[in-house]
Amino acid sequence: MKGDERKAAGANSADLLRLVDTIHHEKNIDREVIFQGIEAALISAAKKRFGDEQLISVNIDRKTGVIEASHNGVALTPAEIAERIGAQTAKQVMIQKIREAECDRIYRDYYDQIGQIMVGTVHRSEFGGKKGAEGGARGQGMVIVKLPNVDAILPASEQIRGQTWRPGDRVRATIAEVRKQGTRVKVTLSRTRPVFITRLFEREIPEVADGVIEIRNVARKPGVRSKVAVDCRDPRVDAVGACVGVQGNRIKNIVNELGGERIDIVVWSDDVEQMIKSALSPAVVEEIILCNMLGRAIVLVNEENLSLAIGRGGQNVHLASKLCGLDIEIMTPDELQSQLDRTVEAFCTIPGVTPELADLLVGEGFTTYDDLSIIEPEDLMRMGGLTEEEVDAIVEEADRRSMEEERQRKRSAQEGNE
């Protein structure tokens, strides 16, 4: 190698090392990944020059930055590398490789944080389908949120109804989804999912962050009402009181973040009946009938507590059902007795169902034809001492009647709308 070539090679090597260091610090990409990207770029550029079938080798010394290359086993000098490998092509491929590496890093960083809270700045918001930089909310639309190294989206479906955002606003949200789109990363945020409540509790309540109090479950209707079941490992700590805070200051911060969403905090219990009673609070429960085969619980309350247990629009019982993992049905004792009588009478009209079997079915919580149509055949065979053919006939008839009832409900609803 001539003296001028050595000087040029040394200068190029130093420039290459500076480039690698710059990309490493600015993009936070591992140096080895950058070196491999440059090598791949040079090989790709060389094959475009010599042909895909040619044997090309490129290696960059990680310490000195010196590039060693060969074509079909013959070493290339720095001058030949510069001359025969298109610099522009190599640059384009190198940029592409670095972008891919940066995309991989961003994807990993955000994928590992799914379910965690991020704090970003609103870059752009849309109201009623139009960009909202000029002001005047006309309904919620998608919000673009600036996060480190990526612009995330907060879809309208993941926003709390009634809350609006303007450019420059700071917004908290959990990472709901992370996907690759070419060399870009799409990050979707959410403020409506139950995990957002859990993360806010961790931020506002030290006992939750420290693990003294555990969030066992969250049932939520975003922007309206949530029920949070908490469990405490230290009997000296009042879990509900700790979450509420002095004069309600802790829970107030969370409620404000959620736009006034009401939060009911209940103590978790492994006893199903006790858990149901807590979940339906403030309603007073008289009796609970567990229907294990159907994953259902019939809860009896008096007339005074009926509307309280159900809640406005069924909110209370719906959230309690989600919190307990059971289908909870609220009734008064008189309503239950009336339904049981009607159900026994209806089941007895199905060929093969005796009054004794009808009583057993009702006792297990089967109160509709739809319930009976989904019973496990083995359970029905055991309960009624029936053959497989007899069970199939009963289930088939129950299914037919269930579908007919559904059609009748739809016709009635349609006639009511006309």
Coordinates of C-alpha atoms in Angstrom, one line a residue:
M1 CA 0.0 0.0 0.0
K2 CA 1.4 3.4 -1.0
G3 CA 1.9 6.2 1.5
D4 CA -1.0 8.3 0.2
E5 CA -3.3 5.3 0.3
R6 CA -2.3 4.6 3.9
K7 CA -3.1 8.2 4.9
A8 CA -6.4 8.1 3.1
A9 CA -7.2 4.7 4.7
G10 CA -6.3 6.0 8.1
A11 CA -8.4 9.1 7.7
N12 CA -11.4 7.0 6.5
S13 CA -11.0 4.6 9.4
A14 CA -11.0 7.4 11.9
D15 CA -14.1 8.9 10.2
L16 CA -15.8 5.5 10.3
L17 CA -15.1 5.1 14.0
R18 CA -16.5 8.6 14.7
L19 CA -19.6 7.8 12.6
V20 CA -20.1 4.6 14.7
D21 CA -19.7 6.5 17.9
T22 CA -22.1 9.3 16.8
I23 CA -24.8 6.8 15.8
H24 CA -24.3 4.8 19.0
H25 CA -24.8 7.9 21.2
E26 CA -27.5 9.6 19.3
K27 CA -29.6 6.5 18.4
N28 CA -28.6 4.3 21.4
I29 CA -27.8 1.4 19.0
D30 CA -25.2 -1.1 20.1
R31 CA -21.8 -0.5 18.3
E32 CA -21.7 -4.1 17.1
V33 CA -25.0 -3.8 15.4
I34 CA -23.8 -0.7 13.6
F35 CA -20.6 -2.4 12.5
Q36 CA -22.6 -5.4 11.2
G37 CA -24.9 -3.0 9.4
I38 CA -22.0 -1.3 7.6
E39 CA -20.5 -4.6 6.7
A40 CA -23.8 -5.8 5.3
A41 CA -24.2 -2.5 3.4
L42 CA -20.7 -2.9 1.8
I43 CA -21.3 -6.5 0.8
S44 CA -24.7 -5.5 -0.7
A45 CA -23.2 -2.7 -2.6
A46 CA -20.3 -4.8 -3.9
K47 CA -22.7 -7.5 -5.2
K48 CA -24.6 -4.9 -7.1
R49 CA -21.2 -4.0 -8.7
F50 CA -19.8 -7.5 -9.3
G51 CA -23.0 -9.6 -9.4
D52 CA -25.0 -11.6 -6.8
E53 CA -23.2 -14.9 -7.6
Q54 CA -19.8 -13.4 -6.7
L55 CA -18.1 -14.3 -3.4
I56 CA -17.7 -11.0 -1.4
S57 CA -16.2 -10.7 2.1
V58 CA -16.0 -7.5 4.2
N59 CA -14.7 -7.2 7.7
I60 CA -14.2 -4.0 9.7
D61 CA -11.7 -4.0 12.6
R62 CA -13.7 -2.9 15.6
K63 CA -10.7 -1.1 17.2
T64 CA -9.0 0.6 14.2
G65 CA -11.9 1.0 11.8
V66 CA -9.8 -0.5 9.0
I67 CA -11.9 -2.2 6.3
E68 CA -10.7 -5.5 4.8
A69 CA -12.5 -6.8 1.7
S70 CA -12.0 -9.5 -0.8
H71 CA -13.6 -10.5 -4.1
N72 CA -13.5 -14.2 -4.9
G73 CA -10.7 -14.6 -2.4
V74 CA -8.6 -11.8 -3.8
A75 CA -8.0 -8.9 -1.3
L76 CA -9.1 -5.5 -2.3
T77 CA -7.0 -2.4 -1.5
P78 CA -8.7 0.7 0.1
A79 CA -8.5 2.4 -3.3
E80 CA -10.2 -0.6 -5.0
I81 CA -12.8 -0.8 -2.2
A82 CA -13.6 2.9 -2.8
E83 CA -13.5 2.5 -6.6
R84 CA -15.3 -0.8 -7.1
I85 CA -17.9 -0.5 -4.3
G86 CA -20.4 2.2 -5.1
A87 CA -20.1 4.7 -2.2
Q88 CA -23.7 6.0 -2.7
T89 CA -25.2 2.6 -2.8
A90 CA -23.3 1.5 0.3
K91 CA -24.5 4.7 2.1
Q92 CA -28.1 4.0 1.1
V93 CA -27.9 0.4 2.3
M94 CA -26.1 1.4 5.5
I95 CA -28.8 4.0 6.3
Q96 CA -31.4 1.3 5.7
K97 CA -29.7 -1.2 8.0
I98 CA -29.2 1.5 10.8
R99 CA -32.9 2.4 10.5
E100 CA -33.8 -1.3 10.9
A101 CA -31.6 -1.6 13.9
E102 CA -33.1 1.6 15.4
C103 CA -36.6 0.2 14.7
D104 CA -35.7 -3.1 16.5
R105 CA -34.4 -1.2 19.5
I106 CA -37.4 1.0 19.8
Y107 CA -39.7 -1.9 19.4
R108 CA -38.0 -3.9 22.2
D109 CA -37.9 -0.9 24.5
Y110 CA -41.6 -0.2 24.2
Y111 CA -42.7 -3.9 23.9
D112 CA -41.1 -4.5 27.3
Q113 CA -43.2 -1.7 28.7
I114 CA -46.7 -2.9 27.6
G115 CA -49.1 -2.2 30.4
Q116 CA -46.9 0.5 32.0
I117 CA -47.8 4.2 32.2
M118 CA -46.0 6.6 29.9
V119 CA -46.2 10.4 30.1
G120 CA -46.1 12.2 26.8
T121 CA -47.0 15.5 25.2
V122 CA -49.9 15.9 22.8
H123 CA -48.5 16.7 19.4
R124 CA -51.7 16.8 17.4
S125 CA -55.3 16.1 18.3
E126 CA -58.4 15.6 16.2
F127 CA -61.9 16.7 17.1
G128 CA -64.8 15.1 15.2
G129 CA -62.4 13.9 12.5
K130 CA -60.7 17.3 12.1
K131 CA -57.4 18.5 13.4
G132 CA -57.9 20.4 16.6
A133 CA -55.1 22.9 16.5
E134 CA -57.6 25.7 15.9
G135 CA -59.7 24.9 19.0
G136 CA -63.4 24.1 19.5
A137 CA -64.0 20.5 20.4
R138 CA -66.5 18.7 18.2
G139 CA -66.2 15.2 19.7
Q140 CA -63.2 13.0 20.4
G141 CA -60.8 11.9 17.8
M142 CA -57.3 10.3 17.6
V143 CA -54.5 12.0 19.5
I144 CA -50.9 11.9 18.5
V145 CA -48.7 11.7 21.6
K146 CA -44.9 12.5 21.5
L147 CA -42.9 9.9 23.5
P148 CA -39.1 9.4 23.4
N149 CA -38.1 8.3 19.9
V150 CA -41.6 7.7 18.7
D151 CA -45.0 9.3 18.1
A152 CA -47.7 7.2 19.7
I153 CA -51.4 7.2 19.0
L154 CA -54.2 7.4 21.5
P155 CA -57.3 6.3 19.6
A156 CA -60.7 7.7 20.4
S157 CA -61.8 4.3 21.6
E158 CA -59.0 4.3 24.2
Q159 CA -59.9 7.7 25.6
I160 CA -62.2 8.5 28.5
R161 CA -65.3 10.0 27.1
G162 CA -65.7 13.7 27.7
Q163 CA -61.9 14.4 28.0
T164 CA -60.3 16.5 25.2
W165 CA -56.7 17.2 24.5
R166 CA -54.9 20.1 22.8
P167 CA -51.4 20.3 21.5
G168 CA -48.9 20.8 24.3
D169 CA -51.0 19.0 26.9
R170 CA -49.3 16.4 29.0
V171 CA -51.1 13.1 28.9
R172 CA -50.7 9.9 31.0
A173 CA -51.6 6.5 29.4
T174 CA -50.6 2.9 29.4
I175 CA -49.0 1.2 26.5
A176 CA -51.6 -1.1 25.0
E177 CA -50.0 -2.4 21.8
V178 CA -46.6 -2.2 20.0
R179 CA -46.2 -3.3 16.4
K180 CA -43.7 -2.9 13.6
Q181 CA -44.7 -1.2 10.4
G182 CA -41.7 -1.5 8.0
T183 CA -38.9 0.5 9.6
R184 CA -41.3 2.3 12.0
V185 CA -42.8 1.3 15.3
K186 CA -46.5 1.9 16.0
V187 CA -47.3 2.4 19.7
T188 CA -50.9 2.5 20.8
L189 CA -51.8 4.0 24.1
S190 CA -54.9 3.5 26.3
R191 CA -56.6 5.4 29.2
T192 CA -59.6 3.1 29.3
R193 CA -58.2 -0.3 30.2
P194 CA -58.4 -1.6 33.8
V195 CA -54.5 -1.8 34.0
F196 CA -54.5 2.1 33.8
I197 CA -56.3 2.1 37.2
T198 CA -53.8 -0.3 38.6
R199 CA -50.8 1.8 37.5
L200 CA -52.4 5.0 38.9
F201 CA -52.9 3.3 42.3
E202 CA -49.2 2.2 42.2
R203 CA -48.2 5.8 41.6
E204 CA -50.4 7.5 44.1
I205 CA -50.5 4.9 46.9
P206 CA -47.1 4.0 48.4
E207 CA -48.5 0.8 50.1
V208 CA -49.5 -0.5 46.6
A209 CA -46.1 0.4 45.1
D210 CA -44.3 -1.4 47.9
G211 CA -46.5 -4.5 47.6
V212 CA -48.1 -4.2 51.1
I213 CA -51.4 -3.8 49.4
E214 CA -52.2 -5.8 46.2
I215 CA -54.7 -4.9 43.5
R216 CA -56.4 -8.3 43.0
N217 CA -58.8 -7.2 40.3
V218 CA -60.3 -4.2 38.6
A219 CA -63.7 -3.9 36.8
R220 CA -64.3 -0.7 34.9
K221 CA -66.7 1.4 32.9
P222 CA -64.3 4.1 31.7
G223 CA -65.2 7.6 32.8
V224 CA -68.2 6.4 34.8
R225 CA -67.4 3.9 37.5
S226 CA -64.8 1.3 38.6
K227 CA -64.6 -1.3 41.3
V228 CA -61.2 -2.1 42.6
A229 CA -60.6 -5.2 44.8
V230 CA -57.6 -4.8 47.2
D231 CA -55.9 -7.3 49.4
C232 CA -53.5 -6.5 52.3
R233 CA -50.7 -8.6 53.5
D234 CA -50.3 -6.7 56.7
P235 CA -53.2 -7.0 59.1
R236 CA -52.2 -3.8 60.8
V237 CA -52.9 -1.8 57.6
D238 CA -56.4 -0.7 56.6
A239 CA -56.3 -1.4 52.9
V240 CA -59.3 0.7 52.0
G241 CA -58.3 3.6 54.2
A242 CA -54.8 3.6 52.8
C243 CA -56.1 3.8 49.3
V244 CA -58.5 6.6 50.1
G245 CA -55.9 8.6 52.0
V246 CA -56.3 11.4 54.6
Q247 CA -59.5 13.4 53.7
G248 CA -59.6 11.3 50.5
N249 CA -56.6 13.0 49.0
R250 CA -55.0 9.9 47.4
I251 CA -58.1 8.6 45.7
K252 CA -59.1 12.2 44.7
N253 CA -55.9 12.5 42.6
I254 CA -56.8 9.3 40.8
V255 CA -60.4 10.4 40.2
N256 CA -59.3 13.7 38.9
E257 CA -56.9 12.0 36.4
L258 CA -59.9 9.9 35.3
G259 CA -62.2 12.8 34.7
G260 CA -64.3 12.3 37.7
E261 CA -64.8 8.5 37.3
R262 CA -66.3 7.0 40.5
I263 CA -64.1 4.4 42.2
D264 CA -65.4 1.8 44.7
I265 CA -62.7 0.1 46.7
V266 CA -63.6 -3.2 48.2
V267 CA -61.6 -5.8 50.2
W268 CA -60.8 -8.9 48.3
S269 CA -62.0 -12.2 49.8
D270 CA -61.3 -15.8 48.7
D271 CA -64.8 -16.6 50.1
V272 CA -67.0 -16.2 47.0
E273 CA -70.1 -15.2 48.9
Q274 CA -68.3 -12.6 51.0
M275 CA -66.6 -11.3 47.8
I276 CA -70.0 -10.9 46.1
K277 CA -71.4 -9.0 49.1
S278 CA -68.4 -6.7 49.1
A279 CA -68.6 -6.2 45.3
L280 CA -72.3 -5.2 45.5
S281 CA -71.8 -2.7 48.3
P282 CA -73.4 -0.4 49.3
A283 CA -76.5 -2.7 48.7
V284 CA -77.3 -5.1 51.5
V285 CA -77.5 -8.7 50.4
E286 CA -79.9 -11.2 52.1
E287 CA -78.9 -14.5 50.5
I288 CA -76.6 -15.8 47.8
I289 CA -77.3 -18.9 45.7
L290 CA -74.3 -20.2 43.9
C291 CA -74.9 -22.0 40.6
N292 CA -71.5 -23.6 40.0
M293 CA -72.4 -25.4 36.8
L294 CA -73.2 -22.2 35.1
G295 CA -70.7 -19.9 36.9
R296 CA -73.7 -17.9 38.1
A297 CA -74.8 -16.4 41.4
I298 CA -78.4 -15.5 42.2
V299 CA -78.4 -12.7 44.8
L300 CA -81.5 -12.0 46.8
V301 CA -82.1 -8.5 48.2
N302 CA -85.2 -6.8 49.5
E303 CA -87.2 -4.3 47.5
E304 CA -85.4 -1.3 49.2
N305 CA -82.0 -2.6 48.0
L306 CA -83.1 -3.8 44.6
S307 CA -82.3 -0.7 42.6
L308 CA -79.2 0.0 44.6
A309 CA -77.8 -3.5 44.0
I310 CA -78.5 -3.2 40.2
G311 CA -77.3 0.4 39.9
R312 CA -78.0 3.0 37.3
G313 CA -78.2 1.3 33.9
G314 CA -77.1 -2.0 35.6
Q315 CA -73.7 -0.6 36.4
N316 CA -73.3 -1.9 39.9
V317 CA -74.2 -5.5 39.2
H318 CA -72.3 -5.5 35.9
L319 CA -69.1 -4.3 37.5
A320 CA -69.6 -6.7 40.5
S321 CA -70.0 -9.6 38.0
K322 CA -66.7 -8.7 36.3
L323 CA -64.9 -8.2 39.6
C324 CA -66.0 -11.6 41.0
G325 CA -65.8 -13.5 37.7
L326 CA -69.4 -14.6 38.0
D327 CA -72.7 -13.9 36.2
I328 CA -74.6 -12.2 39.1
E329 CA -78.4 -11.9 38.8
I330 CA -80.2 -9.7 41.3
M331 CA -83.7 -10.7 42.5
T332 CA -86.1 -10.3 45.4
P333 CA -87.2 -13.6 47.1
D334 CA -90.7 -13.2 45.6
E335 CA -89.2 -12.8 42.1
L336 CA -87.0 -15.8 42.5
Q337 CA -89.9 -18.0 43.7
S338 CA -92.1 -16.9 40.8
Q339 CA -89.3 -17.6 38.3
L340 CA -88.6 -21.0 39.7
D341 CA -92.2 -22.0 39.5
R342 CA -92.4 -20.9 35.9
T343 CA -89.2 -22.6 35.0
V344 CA -90.2 -26.0 36.6
E345 CA -93.5 -25.8 34.7
A346 CA -91.7 -25.0 31.4
F347 CA -89.0 -27.7 31.8
C348 CA -91.7 -30.3 32.4
T349 CA -93.2 -29.7 29.0
I350 CA -90.0 -31.0 27.4
P351 CA -90.3 -34.7 26.6
G352 CA -88.1 -36.7 28.9
V353 CA -87.9 -34.1 31.7
T354 CA -89.7 -35.3 34.8
P355 CA -90.8 -33.0 37.7
E356 CA -88.0 -34.4 39.8
L357 CA -85.4 -33.6 37.1
A358 CA -86.9 -30.2 36.6
D359 CA -86.5 -29.5 40.3
L360 CA -82.9 -30.6 40.3
L361 CA -82.1 -28.5 37.3
V362 CA -83.6 -25.4 38.9
G363 CA -81.8 -26.1 42.1
E364 CA -78.5 -26.0 40.1
G365 CA -79.4 -22.6 38.6
F366 CA -80.8 -23.6 35.2
T367 CA -83.7 -21.1 34.8
T368 CA -84.0 -20.8 31.0
Y369 CA -84.1 -22.9 27.9
D370 CA -80.9 -21.3 26.9
D371 CA -79.3 -22.5 30.1
L372 CA -80.5 -26.0 29.5
S373 CA -79.3 -26.0 25.9
I374 CA -75.7 -25.6 27.0
I375 CA -75.7 -28.1 29.9
E376 CA -72.9 -30.7 29.8
P377 CA -74.5 -34.0 28.6
E378 CA -72.7 -36.0 31.3
D379 CA -74.2 -33.8 34.0
L380 CA -77.7 -34.2 32.6
M381 CA -77.2 -38.0 32.3
R382 CA -76.1 -38.2 35.9
M383 CA -78.8 -35.9 37.3
G384 CA -81.7 -37.7 35.5
G385 CA -80.4 -41.2 35.1
L386 CA -80.8 -40.7 31.3
T387 CA -79.3 -42.3 28.3
E388 CA -77.1 -40.4 25.8
E389 CA -79.9 -40.4 23.2
E390 CA -82.4 -39.1 25.8
V391 CA -80.1 -36.3 26.8
D392 CA -79.4 -35.3 23.2
A393 CA -83.2 -35.1 22.5
I394 CA -83.7 -32.9 25.6
V395 CA -80.8 -30.5 24.7
E396 CA -81.9 -30.3 21.1
E397 CA -85.5 -29.4 22.1
A398 CA -84.2 -26.8 24.7
D399 CA -82.0 -25.3 21.9
R400 CA -84.9 -25.1 19.5
R401 CA -87.1 -23.3 22.1
S402 CA -84.3 -21.0 23.1
M403 CA -83.8 -19.9 19.4
E404 CA -87.6 -19.4 19.0
E405 CA -87.7 -17.2 22.1
E406 CA -84.8 -15.2 20.7
R407 CA -86.6 -14.7 17.4
Q408 CA -89.7 -13.6 19.3
R409 CA -87.8 -11.1 21.3
K410 CA -86.3 -9.6 18.1
R411 CA -89.7 -9.4 16.5
S412 CA -91.1 -7.7 19.6
A413 CA -88.2 -5.2 19.6
Q414 CA -88.7 -4.5 15.9
E415 CA -92.4 -3.9 16.3
G416 CA -91.7 -1.6 19.3
N417 CA -89.4 0.5 17.2
E418 CA -91.9 0.9 14.3

